[in-house]
PDB file of C-alpha atoms (C1' of nucleotides) in Angstrom:
ATOM      1  CA  MET A 286       9.214  11.950   8.320  1.00  0.00           C
ATOM      2  CA  LYS A 287       6.143  10.459   9.428  1.00  0.00           C
ATOM      3  CA  PRO A 288       5.568   7.475   7.805  1.00  0.00           C
ATOM      4  CA  LYS A 289       2.253   6.751   6.325  1.00  0.00           C
ATOM      5  CA  PRO A 290       0.560   3.487   8.518  1.00  0.00           C
ATOM      6  CA  THR A 291      -1.002   1.206   5.829  1.00  0.00           C
ATOM      7  CA  ALA A 292      -4.649  -0.012   5.920  1.00  0.00           C
ATOM      8  CA  SER A 293      -4.068  -2.944   9.034  1.00  0.00           C
ATOM      9  CA  GLU A 294      -2.410   0.140  11.071  1.00  0.00           C
ATOM     10  CA  LEU A 295      -4.847   2.232  10.649  1.00  0.00           C
ATOM     11  CA  GLU A 296      -7.796  -0.261  11.608  1.00  0.00           C
ATOM     12  CA  ILE A 297      -5.911   0.168  14.967  1.00  0.00           C
ATOM     13  CA  LEU A 298      -5.208   3.849  15.196  1.00  0.00           C
ATOM     14  CA  GLN A 299      -8.609   3.727  14.595  1.00  0.00           C
ATOM     15  CA  ILE A 300      -9.295   1.252  17.735  1.00  0.00           C
ATOM     16  CA  LEU A 301      -7.038   3.047  19.174  1.00  0.00           C
ATOM     17  CA  TRP A 302      -8.452   7.176  18.505  1.00  0.00           C
ATOM     18  CA  ASN A 303     -11.745   6.091  20.343  1.00  0.00           C
ATOM     19  CA  LEU A 304     -10.305   3.891  22.947  1.00  0.00           C
ATOM     20  CA  GLY A 305      -7.819   6.159  23.544  1.00  0.00           C
ATOM     21  CA  PRO A 306      -4.262   4.502  24.874  1.00  0.00           C
ATOM     22  CA  SER A 307      -5.165   0.669  25.092  1.00  0.00           C
ATOM     23  CA  THR A 308      -3.766  -2.411  25.522  1.00  0.00           C
ATOM     24  CA  VAL A 309      -3.504  -5.220  22.871  1.00  0.00           C
ATOM     25  CA  ARG A 310      -5.921  -7.220  23.957  1.00  0.00           C
ATOM     26  CA  GLN A 311      -8.674  -4.361  24.220  1.00  0.00           C
ATOM     27  CA  VAL A 312      -7.438  -3.568  20.330  1.00  0.00           C
ATOM     28  CA  HIS A 313      -7.765  -7.119  19.146  1.00  0.00           C
ATOM     29  CA  GLU A 314     -11.321  -8.099  21.160  1.00  0.00           C
ATOM     30  CA  ASN A 315     -12.355  -4.831  18.953  1.00  0.00           C
ATOM     31  CA  LEU A 316     -10.838  -5.392  16.010  1.00  0.00           C
ATOM     32  CA  GLU A 317     -12.272  -9.110  16.248  1.00  0.00           C
ATOM     33  CA  GLY A 318     -15.408 -10.099  13.432  1.00  0.00           C
ATOM     34  CA  LYS A 319     -13.850  -7.578  11.144  1.00  0.00           C
ATOM     35  CA  ASN A 320     -10.502  -9.438  10.006  1.00  0.00           C
ATOM     36  CA  GLY A 321     -10.845 -12.521  11.958  1.00  0.00           C
ATOM     37  CA  SER A 322      -6.722 -12.346  12.662  1.00  0.00           C
ATOM     38  CA  GLY A 323      -5.052 -13.778  15.416  1.00  0.00           C
ATOM     39  CA  TYR A 324      -3.693 -12.615  19.010  1.00  0.00           C
ATOM     40  CA  THR A 325       0.005 -12.221  17.800  1.00  0.00           C
ATOM     41  CA  THR A 326      -1.213 -10.814  14.038  1.00  0.00           C
ATOM     42  CA  THR A 327      -2.409  -7.922  16.486  1.00  0.00           C
ATOM     43  CA  LEU A 328       0.045  -7.727  18.499  1.00  0.00           C
ATOM     44  CA  LYS A 329       2.937  -8.061  15.978  1.00  0.00           C
ATOM     45  CA  LEU A 330       1.208  -5.118  14.292  1.00  0.00           C
ATOM     46  CA  MET A 331       1.090  -3.218  16.895  1.00  0.00           C
ATOM     47  CA  GLN A 332       5.121  -3.786  17.960  1.00  0.00           C
ATOM     48  CA  ILE A 333       5.531  -2.794  14.253  1.00  0.00           C
ATOM     49  CA  MET A 334       3.904   0.012  14.279  1.00  0.00           C
ATOM     50  CA  ALA A 335       5.633   0.965  18.005  1.00  0.00           C
ATOM     51  CA  GLU A 336       9.138   0.692  16.709  1.00  0.00           C
ATOM     52  CA  LYS A 337       7.892   2.914  13.237  1.00  0.00           C
ATOM     53  CA  GLY A 338       6.700   6.135  15.971  1.00  0.00           C
ATOM     54  CA  LEU A 339       2.790   5.815  15.302  1.00  0.00           C
ATOM     55  CA  VAL A 340       2.436   4.579  18.657  1.00  0.00           C
ATOM     56  CA  LEU A 341       4.304   5.324  22.052  1.00  0.00           C
ATOM     57  CA  ARG A 342       4.198   2.076  24.410  1.00  0.00           C
ATOM     58  CA  ASP A 343       4.119   2.491  28.194  1.00  0.00           C
ATOM     59  CA  GLU A 344       5.635  -0.127  29.697  1.00  0.00           C
ATOM     60  CA  ARG A 345       5.619  -0.127  32.748  1.00  0.00           C
ATOM     61  CA  GLU A 346       2.918  -2.954  32.901  1.00  0.00           C
ATOM     62  CA  ARG A 347       2.709  -6.508  31.934  1.00  0.00           C
ATOM     63  CA  ALA A 348       0.407  -5.368  28.642  1.00  0.00           C
ATOM     64  CA  HIS A 349       2.151  -3.243  27.572  1.00  0.00           C
ATOM     65  CA  VAL A 350      -0.402   0.300  26.863  1.00  0.00           C
ATOM     66  CA  TYR A 351      -0.234   1.821  23.491  1.00  0.00           C
ATOM     67  CA  ARG A 352      -1.026   4.970  22.025  1.00  0.00           C
ATOM     68  CA  PRO A 353      -1.655   6.907  19.144  1.00  0.00           C
ATOM     69  CA  VAL A 354       1.756   9.617  18.421  1.00  0.00           C
ATOM     70  CA  SER A 355      -0.363  11.282  16.077  1.00  0.00           C
ATOM     71  CA  GLU A 356      -3.992  12.694  16.864  1.00  0.00           C
ATOM     72  CA  GLU A 357      -6.189  11.314  14.373  1.00  0.00           C
ATOM     73  CA  GLN A 358      -7.474  14.686  12.479  1.00  0.00           C
ATOM     74  CA  GLU A 359      -3.657  15.384  11.713  1.00  0.00           C
ATOM     75  CA  THR A 360      -3.403  11.477  10.245  1.00  0.00           C
ATOM     76  CA  LYS A 361      -7.046  11.749   8.488  1.00  0.00           C
ATOM     77  CA  GLY A 362      -5.425  15.420   7.171  1.00  0.00           C
ATOM     78  CA  ARG A 363      -2.429  13.816   5.252  1.00  0.00           C
ATOM     79  CA  LEU A 364      -4.064  11.132   3.902  1.00  0.00           C
ATOM     80  CA  ALA A 365      -7.420  13.123   2.469  1.00  0.00           C
ATOM     81  CA  GLY A 366      -4.733  15.321   0.972  1.00  0.00           C
ATOM     82  CA  ASP A 367      -1.904  12.949  -0.223  1.00  0.00           C
ATOM     83  CA  LEU A 368      -4.642  11.798  -2.145  1.00  0.00           C
ATOM     84  CA  MET A 369      -5.847  14.726  -3.181  1.00  0.00           C
ATOM     85  CA  ASP A 370      -2.110  15.132  -4.297  1.00  0.00           C
ATOM     86  CA  ARG A 371      -1.959  11.985  -6.092  1.00  0.00           C
ATOM     87  CA  VAL A 372      -4.885  11.370  -7.950  1.00  0.00           C
ATOM     88  CA  PHE A 373      -6.649  14.517  -8.465  1.00  0.00           C
ATOM     89  CA  GLY A 374      -4.379  16.658  -8.769  1.00  0.00           C
ATOM     90  CA  GLY A 375      -4.138  18.860  -6.159  1.00  0.00           C
ATOM     91  CA  SER A 376      -8.129  19.732  -6.558  1.00  0.00           C
ATOM     92  CA  ALA A 377     -10.372  19.645  -3.684  1.00  0.00           C
ATOM     93  CA  ALA A 378     -12.943  20.181  -6.028  1.00  0.00           C
ATOM     94  CA  ALA A 379     -11.910  16.820  -7.520  1.00  0.00           C
ATOM     95  CA  LEU A 380     -11.518  14.642  -4.507  1.00  0.00           C
ATOM     96  CA  VAL A 381     -15.587  15.695  -3.784  1.00  0.00           C
ATOM     97  CA  LEU A 382     -16.549  14.991  -7.018  1.00  0.00           C
ATOM     98  CA  GLY A 383     -15.046  11.425  -7.617  1.00  0.00           C
ATOM     99  CA  ALA A 384     -15.710  10.471  -4.048  1.00  0.00           C
ATOM    100  CA  LEU A 385     -18.993  11.241  -5.173  1.00  0.00           C
ATOM    101  CA  SER A 386     -19.433   9.757  -8.054  1.00  0.00           C
ATOM    102  CA  ALA A 387     -17.678   6.670  -6.227  1.00  0.00           C
ATOM    103  CA  LYS A 388     -20.741   6.572  -3.952  1.00  0.00           C
ATOM    104  CA  PRO A 389     -23.383   8.948  -4.649  1.00  0.00           C
ATOM    105  CA  ALA A 390     -24.705  11.231  -1.891  1.00  0.00           C
ATOM    106  CA  SER A 391     -28.297  12.350  -0.656  1.00  0.00           C
ATOM    107  CA  PRO A 392     -29.648  15.514  -1.279  1.00  0.00           C
ATOM    108  CA  GLU A 393     -28.928  16.254   3.074  1.00  0.00           C
ATOM    109  CA  GLU A 394     -25.187  14.994   2.269  1.00  0.00           C
ATOM    110  CA  ILE A 395     -24.718  17.563  -0.106  1.00  0.00           C
ATOM    111  CA  ASP A 396     -26.121  19.482   2.174  1.00  0.00           C
ATOM    112  CA  GLN A 397     -24.438  19.188   4.787  1.00  0.00           C
ATOM    113  CA  ILE A 398     -20.625  19.192   2.902  1.00  0.00           C
ATOM    114  CA  ARG A 399     -22.487  22.906   2.316  1.00  0.00           C
ATOM    115  CA  ARG A 400     -22.947  23.370   5.482  1.00  0.00           C
ATOM    116  CA  MET A 401     -18.916  22.170   6.154  1.00  0.00           C
ATOM    117  CA  LEU A 402     -17.719  24.663   3.486  1.00  0.00           C
ATOM    118  CA  LYS A 403     -19.500  27.754   5.409  1.00  0.00           C
ATOM    119  CA  GLU A 404     -18.163  26.366   8.697  1.00  0.00           C
ATOM    120  CA  TYR A 405     -14.906  25.682   7.496  1.00  0.00           C
ATOM    121  CA  GLU A 406     -14.841  29.439   5.908  1.00  0.00           C
ATOM    122  CA  ARG A 407     -16.148  31.177   9.066  1.00  0.00           C
ATOM    123  CA  SER A 408     -13.241  29.176  11.301  1.00  0.00           C
ATOM    124  CA  ARG A 409     -10.652  30.682   8.674  1.00  0.00           C
ATOM    125  CA  ARG A 410     -11.869  34.504   8.492  1.00  0.00           C
TER     126      ARG A 410
ATOM    127  CA  MET B 101     -12.741  -8.294  -8.918  1.00  0.00           C
ATOM    128  CA  LYS B 102     -11.293  -4.690  -9.467  1.00  0.00           C
ATOM    129  CA  PRO B 103      -7.795  -5.007  -8.105  1.00  0.00           C
ATOM    130  CA  LYS B 104      -6.363  -1.554  -6.403  1.00  0.00           C
ATOM    131  CA  PRO B 105      -3.398   0.134  -8.443  1.00  0.00           C
ATOM    132  CA  THR B 106      -0.410   0.062  -5.934  1.00  0.00           C
ATOM    133  CA  ALA B 107       1.469   4.610  -6.220  1.00  0.00           C
ATOM    134  CA  SER B 108       3.600   3.658  -9.071  1.00  0.00           C
ATOM    135  CA  GLU B 109       1.113   1.040 -10.501  1.00  0.00           C
ATOM    136  CA  LEU B 110      -1.056   4.548  -9.852  1.00  0.00           C
ATOM    137  CA  GLU B 111       1.154   6.729 -11.693  1.00  0.00           C
ATOM    138  CA  ILE B 112       1.444   5.368 -14.894  1.00  0.00           C
ATOM    139  CA  LEU B 113      -2.027   4.736 -14.970  1.00  0.00           C
ATOM    140  CA  GLN B 114      -2.669   8.704 -16.049  1.00  0.00           C
ATOM    141  CA  ILE B 115       0.238   8.738 -17.879  1.00  0.00           C
ATOM    142  CA  LEU B 116      -1.916   6.573 -20.436  1.00  0.00           C
ATOM    143  CA  TRP B 117      -5.338   8.494 -19.497  1.00  0.00           C
ATOM    144  CA  ASN B 118      -3.002  11.667 -20.624  1.00  0.00           C
ATOM    145  CA  LEU B 119      -1.361  10.503 -24.074  1.00  0.00           C
ATOM    146  CA  GLY B 120      -3.629   6.970 -24.327  1.00  0.00           C
ATOM    147  CA  PRO B 121      -2.282   3.675 -26.016  1.00  0.00           C
ATOM    148  CA  SER B 122       1.730   4.264 -25.632  1.00  0.00           C
ATOM    149  CA  THR B 123       4.602   2.072 -25.329  1.00  0.00           C
ATOM    150  CA  VAL B 124       6.713   1.250 -22.487  1.00  0.00           C
ATOM    151  CA  ARG B 125       9.462   3.866 -24.032  1.00  0.00           C
ATOM    152  CA  GLN B 126       6.628   6.346 -24.137  1.00  0.00           C
ATOM    153  CA  VAL B 127       5.189   6.107 -20.695  1.00  0.00           C
ATOM    154  CA  HIS B 128       8.771   5.918 -19.036  1.00  0.00           C
ATOM    155  CA  GLU B 129      10.086   9.000 -21.233  1.00  0.00           C
ATOM    156  CA  ASN B 130       7.084  10.680 -19.473  1.00  0.00           C
ATOM    157  CA  LEU B 131       7.812   8.787 -16.102  1.00  0.00           C
ATOM    158  CA  GLU B 132      11.776  10.562 -15.827  1.00  0.00           C
ATOM    159  CA  GLY B 133      12.225  12.950 -14.224  1.00  0.00           C
ATOM    160  CA  LYS B 134       9.522  11.994 -11.616  1.00  0.00           C
ATOM    161  CA  ASN B 135      11.080   9.377 -10.532  1.00  0.00           C
ATOM    162  CA  GLY B 136      14.751   8.937 -12.059  1.00  0.00           C
ATOM    163  CA  SER B 137      13.982   4.771 -12.241  1.00  0.00           C
ATOM    164  CA  GLY B 138      15.497   2.185 -14.896  1.00  0.00           C
ATOM    165  CA  TYR B 139      13.500   1.225 -18.349  1.00  0.00           C
ATOM    166  CA  THR B 140      13.513  -2.044 -17.104  1.00  0.00           C
ATOM    167  CA  THR B 141      11.970  -0.844 -13.993  1.00  0.00           C
ATOM    168  CA  THR B 142       8.596   0.355 -15.898  1.00  0.00           C
ATOM    169  CA  LEU B 143       8.472  -2.325 -18.367  1.00  0.00           C
ATOM    170  CA  LYS B 144       7.990  -4.861 -15.336  1.00  0.00           C
ATOM    171  CA  LEU B 145       5.618  -2.755 -13.768  1.00  0.00           C
ATOM    172  CA  MET B 146       2.797  -2.017 -16.676  1.00  0.00           C
ATOM    173  CA  GLN B 147       3.650  -6.036 -17.321  1.00  0.00           C
ATOM    174  CA  ILE B 148       2.262  -6.860 -13.692  1.00  0.00           C
ATOM    175  CA  MET B 149      -0.099  -4.744 -14.444  1.00  0.00           C
ATOM    176  CA  ALA B 150      -1.236  -6.272 -18.243  1.00  0.00           C
ATOM    177  CA  GLU B 151      -0.974  -9.935 -15.989  1.00  0.00           C
ATOM    178  CA  LYS B 152      -3.487  -8.031 -12.792  1.00  0.00           C
ATOM    179  CA  GLY B 153      -5.967  -6.590 -15.769  1.00  0.00           C
ATOM    180  CA  LEU B 154      -4.967  -2.959 -14.944  1.00  0.00           C
ATOM    181  CA  VAL B 155      -4.050  -2.280 -18.678  1.00  0.00           C
ATOM    182  CA  LEU B 156      -4.364  -4.136 -21.772  1.00  0.00           C
ATOM    183  CA  ARG B 157      -1.819  -5.056 -24.368  1.00  0.00           C
ATOM    184  CA  ASP B 158      -1.752  -5.172 -28.062  1.00  0.00           C
ATOM    185  CA  GLU B 159       1.392  -7.480 -29.274  1.00  0.00           C
ATOM    186  CA  ARG B 160       0.868  -7.112 -32.857  1.00  0.00           C
ATOM    187  CA  GLU B 161       4.107  -4.086 -32.964  1.00  0.00           C
ATOM    188  CA  ARG B 162       7.280  -4.965 -31.792  1.00  0.00           C
ATOM    189  CA  ALA B 163       6.765  -1.918 -29.233  1.00  0.00           C
ATOM    190  CA  HIS B 164       3.397  -3.303 -26.928  1.00  0.00           C
ATOM    191  CA  VAL B 165       1.632  -1.194 -27.095  1.00  0.00           C
ATOM    192  CA  TYR B 166      -0.867  -0.967 -23.607  1.00  0.00           C
ATOM    193  CA  ARG B 167      -4.123   0.732 -22.236  1.00  0.00           C
ATOM    194  CA  PRO B 168      -5.357   1.576 -19.332  1.00  0.00           C
ATOM    195  CA  VAL B 169      -8.894  -0.841 -19.037  1.00  0.00           C
ATOM    196  CA  SER B 170     -10.808   1.278 -16.422  1.00  0.00           C
ATOM    197  CA  GLU B 171     -12.194   4.703 -16.966  1.00  0.00           C
ATOM    198  CA  GLU B 172      -9.903   7.717 -15.565  1.00  0.00           C
ATOM    199  CA  GLN B 173     -13.238   8.860 -13.619  1.00  0.00           C
ATOM    200  CA  GLU B 174     -14.536   4.958 -12.755  1.00  0.00           C
ATOM    201  CA  THR B 175     -10.649   4.224 -11.466  1.00  0.00           C
ATOM    202  CA  LYS B 176     -10.160   7.806  -9.278  1.00  0.00           C
ATOM    203  CA  GLY B 177     -13.730   7.584  -7.828  1.00  0.00           C
ATOM    204  CA  ARG B 178     -12.982   4.200  -6.936  1.00  0.00           C
ATOM    205  CA  LEU B 179      -9.402   5.517  -5.058  1.00  0.00           C
ATOM    206  CA  ALA B 180     -11.745   7.598  -3.334  1.00  0.00           C
ATOM    207  CA  GLY B 181     -15.003   5.828  -2.218  1.00  0.00           C
ATOM    208  CA  ASP B 182     -12.029   3.851  -1.254  1.00  0.00           C
ATOM    209  CA  LEU B 183     -10.290   5.661   1.345  1.00  0.00           C
ATOM    210  CA  MET B 184     -13.677   7.517   2.414  1.00  0.00           C
ATOM    211  CA  ASP B 185     -14.757   3.937   3.083  1.00  0.00           C
ATOM    212  CA  ARG B 186     -12.336   3.677   5.597  1.00  0.00           C
ATOM    213  CA  VAL B 187     -11.136   6.261   6.676  1.00  0.00           C
ATOM    214  CA  PHE B 188     -13.491   8.676   7.109  1.00  0.00           C
ATOM    215  CA  GLY B 189     -16.357   6.454   8.237  1.00  0.00           C
ATOM    216  CA  GLY B 190     -18.520   6.374   4.807  1.00  0.00           C
ATOM    217  CA  SER B 191     -19.005  10.392   4.688  1.00  0.00           C
ATOM    218  CA  ALA B 192     -18.508  12.537   1.779  1.00  0.00           C
ATOM    219  CA  ALA B 193     -18.014  15.789   4.204  1.00  0.00           C
ATOM    220  CA  ALA B 194     -15.949  14.478   6.854  1.00  0.00           C
ATOM    221  CA  LEU B 195     -13.725  13.150   4.056  1.00  0.00           C
ATOM    222  CA  VAL B 196     -13.470  17.192   2.413  1.00  0.00           C
ATOM    223  CA  LEU B 197     -13.005  18.557   5.525  1.00  0.00           C
ATOM    224  CA  GLY B 198     -10.326  15.997   5.975  1.00  0.00           C
ATOM    225  CA  ALA B 199      -8.198  17.470   2.537  1.00  0.00           C
ATOM    226  CA  LEU B 200      -9.282  20.823   3.667  1.00  0.00           C
ATOM    227  CA  SER B 201      -7.567  20.494   6.604  1.00  0.00           C
ATOM    228  CA  ALA B 202      -4.486  19.686   5.076  1.00  0.00           C
ATOM    229  CA  LYS B 203      -4.114  21.955   3.067  1.00  0.00           C
ATOM    230  CA  PRO B 204      -6.505  25.128   3.078  1.00  0.00           C
ATOM    231  CA  ALA B 205      -8.092  26.130   0.362  1.00  0.00           C
ATOM    232  CA  SER B 206      -8.950  29.851  -1.301  1.00  0.00           C
ATOM    233  CA  PRO B 207     -12.250  31.285  -0.943  1.00  0.00           C
ATOM    234  CA  GLU B 208     -12.093  30.647  -4.843  1.00  0.00           C
ATOM    235  CA  GLU B 209     -12.032  26.340  -4.622  1.00  0.00           C
ATOM    236  CA  ILE B 210     -14.636  26.925  -1.749  1.00  0.00           C
ATOM    237  CA  ASP B 211     -16.568  28.464  -4.531  1.00  0.00           C
ATOM    238  CA  GLN B 212     -15.563  25.945  -6.765  1.00  0.00           C
ATOM    239  CA  ILE B 213     -15.942  23.206  -5.157  1.00  0.00           C
ATOM    240  CA  ARG B 214     -19.932  25.033  -4.399  1.00  0.00           C
ATOM    241  CA  ARG B 215     -20.368  25.398  -7.709  1.00  0.00           C
ATOM    242  CA  MET B 216     -19.486  21.115  -8.218  1.00  0.00           C
ATOM    243  CA  LEU B 217     -21.910  20.582  -5.863  1.00  0.00           C
ATOM    244  CA  LYS B 218     -24.304  22.150  -7.872  1.00  0.00           C
ATOM    245  CA  GLU B 219     -23.760  20.468 -11.288  1.00  0.00           C
ATOM    246  CA  TYR B 220     -23.069  17.753  -9.001  1.00  0.00           C
ATOM    247  CA  GLU B 221     -27.042  18.253  -7.997  1.00  0.00           C
ATOM    248  CA  ARG B 222     -28.113  19.229 -11.443  1.00  0.00           C
ATOM    249  CA  SER B 223     -27.224  16.343 -13.184  1.00  0.00           C
ATOM    250  CA  ARG B 224     -28.796  13.987  -9.878  1.00  0.00           C
ATOM    251  CA  ARG B 225     -32.374  15.590 -10.501  1.00  0.00           C
TER     252      ARG B 225
ATOM    253  C1'  DT C 158      28.411  -9.154 -41.930  1.00  0.00           C
ATOM    254  C1'  DA C 159      28.959  -7.260 -38.233  1.00  0.00           C
ATOM    255  C1'  DG C 160      27.956  -3.439 -34.576  1.00  0.00           C
ATOM    256  C1'  DT C 161      24.615  -0.513 -32.609  1.00  0.00           C
ATOM    257  C1'  DG C 162      20.669   0.357 -30.463  1.00  0.00           C
ATOM    258  C1'  DT C 163      15.357  -1.524 -29.110  1.00  0.00           C
ATOM    259  C1'  DC C 164      12.805  -4.988 -27.360  1.00  0.00           C
ATOM    260  C1'  DA C 165      10.156  -8.419 -24.429  1.00  0.00           C
ATOM    261  C1'  DA C 166      11.006 -12.038 -20.862  1.00  0.00           C
ATOM    262  C1'  DC C 167      12.965 -13.890 -16.843  1.00  0.00           C
ATOM    263  C1'  DG C 168      14.835 -14.131 -12.781  1.00  0.00           C
ATOM    264  C1'  DA C 169      16.402 -12.222  -8.020  1.00  0.00           C
ATOM    265  C1'  DA C 170      17.400  -9.162  -4.354  1.00  0.00           C
ATOM    266  C1'  DA C 171      15.773  -5.420  -1.182  1.00  0.00           C
ATOM    267  C1'  DA C 172      12.078  -4.195   1.345  1.00  0.00           C
ATOM    268  C1'  DG C 173       7.286  -4.295   3.069  1.00  0.00           C
ATOM    269  C1'  DT C 174       3.220  -6.593   4.672  1.00  0.00           C
ATOM    270  C1'  DT C 175       0.864  -9.954   7.525  1.00  0.00           C
ATOM    271  C1'  DT C 176       0.168 -13.771   8.942  1.00  0.00           C
ATOM    272  C1'  DC C 177       0.710 -17.515  12.759  1.00  0.00           C
ATOM    273  C1'  DG C 178       3.567 -21.490  15.863  1.00  0.00           C
ATOM    274  C1'  DT C 179       6.278 -21.503  19.874  1.00  0.00           C
ATOM    275  C1'  DA C 180       8.498 -20.171  23.663  1.00  0.00           C
ATOM    276  C1'  DG C 181       9.399 -17.917  27.632  1.00  0.00           C
ATOM    277  C1'  DG C 182       7.664 -14.684  31.996  1.00  0.00           C
ATOM    278  C1'  DT C 183       4.131 -13.355  35.263  1.00  0.00           C
ATOM    279  C1'  DG C 184       0.509 -14.027  37.836  1.00  0.00           C
ATOM    280  C1'  DT C 185      -3.365 -16.726  39.865  1.00  0.00           C
ATOM    281  C1'  DG C 186      -6.167 -20.048  41.885  1.00  0.00           C
ATOM    282  C1'  DT C 187      -6.672 -24.837  43.513  1.00  0.00           C
TER     283       DT C 187
ATOM    284  C1'  DA D  51       3.814 -26.221  43.896  1.00  0.00           C
ATOM    285  C1'  DC D  52       1.217 -27.347  39.670  1.00  0.00           C
ATOM    286  C1'  DA D  53      -1.780 -26.572  36.749  1.00  0.00           C
ATOM    287  C1'  DC D  54      -3.173 -22.082  33.365  1.00  0.00           C
ATOM    288  C1'  DA D  55      -4.478 -18.209  31.662  1.00  0.00           C
ATOM    289  C1'  DC D  56      -2.223 -14.603  29.660  1.00  0.00           C
ATOM    290  C1'  DC D  57       1.600 -11.306  28.207  1.00  0.00           C
ATOM    291  C1'  DT D  58       5.963 -10.011  25.179  1.00  0.00           C
ATOM    292  C1'  DA D  59       9.377 -11.774  22.309  1.00  0.00           C
ATOM    293  C1'  DC D  60      10.663 -14.147  18.264  1.00  0.00           C
ATOM    294  C1'  DG D  61      11.792 -16.011  13.856  1.00  0.00           C
ATOM    295  C1'  DA D  62       9.797 -17.632  10.221  1.00  0.00           C
ATOM    296  C1'  DA D  63       7.054 -18.182   5.712  1.00  0.00           C
ATOM    297  C1'  DA D  64       4.095 -16.111   1.944  1.00  0.00           C
ATOM    298  C1'  DC D  65       2.922 -12.467  -0.343  1.00  0.00           C
ATOM    299  C1'  DT D  66       3.606  -7.906  -2.393  1.00  0.00           C
ATOM    300  C1'  DT D  67       5.866  -3.951  -4.286  1.00  0.00           C
ATOM    301  C1'  DT D  68      10.153  -1.424  -5.807  1.00  0.00           C
ATOM    302  C1'  DT D  69      13.506  -2.618  -8.680  1.00  0.00           C
ATOM    303  C1'  DC D  70      17.101  -3.862 -12.208  1.00  0.00           C
ATOM    304  C1'  DG D  71      20.560  -7.130 -14.737  1.00  0.00           C
ATOM    305  C1'  DT D  72      20.936 -10.693 -18.145  1.00  0.00           C
ATOM    306  C1'  DT D  73      19.754 -12.580 -22.265  1.00  0.00           C
ATOM    307  C1'  DG D  74      17.764 -13.770 -27.405  1.00  0.00           C
ATOM    308  C1'  DA D  75      14.914 -11.377 -30.480  1.00  0.00           C
ATOM    309  C1'  DC D  76      15.112  -8.477 -34.550  1.00  0.00           C
ATOM    310  C1'  DA D  77      16.213  -4.647 -36.566  1.00  0.00           C
ATOM    311  C1'  DC D  78      18.808  -0.753 -39.468  1.00  0.00           C
ATOM    312  C1'  DT D  79      23.192   0.575 -41.284  1.00  0.00           C
ATOM    313  C1'  DA D  80      27.987   1.488 -42.034  1.00  0.00           C
TER     314       DA D  80
END
DNA sequence: TAGTGTCAACGAAAAGTTTCGTAGGTGTGT
DNA sequence: ACACACCTACGAAACTTTTCGTTGACACTA
């Protein structure tokens, strides 16, 4: 139903979430330097994303305007949940531990996670 | 340097981590029912994984014995770190929040994360 | 010895991803 | 009007992933 964006598609989605609805040119300029690929590559990717239903295209202007179909939080959440299920047996604690072992976190970051958990609990209640 | 395993390759790695060094037949039997693909598919995947350096192959017996090159924790950590960087701007708290929003956690699971964080801090000191 | 079962190797098909070149249309400025 | 810049569309190449059929080797057994 909901196709999972590839790595390249995700880069484009992140830009669209940041900028809001954008043309290929705008996305491409925000992408440049980062990956160095050409304009038509970005164009083609965004066309494919429209085919897949990852983005919607407004063709009223000559330079078509693209916008993401799914919310940033929802998409990112699905990606995190997918990894959690596939790799960490569905355990959030295992996912966190894995992430921390890959990139050690400072005490401040640990506290930040704690605050986030508290906030999460409060909103859940 | 270190190739990232695909989803299918990861399934095989998980089995190898569980069973220890195994033949294609053993892996395939553990995989069956889950994905329903044939024996030669599993074989080919494992051969490719050997080419990529994801597994090592002991060819002394007729039924070759495969074992993972990287430790389970290290590989899973790299996958979590990769998602954290690519999707959550390197923030562990954002990753956790994303995972929780995808699959709400019970109070017990939240406590489990808290205990894990405490343990992590202790080992870091 | 002839048949049966298991194994690795190989090739190849089908689908998906990433990349870019080229063609054709539209608008702007000189 | 002509040249130039910019836009989409299209096709195709190169690569990866996933799948499976076929082949040939080896071993066991009736």
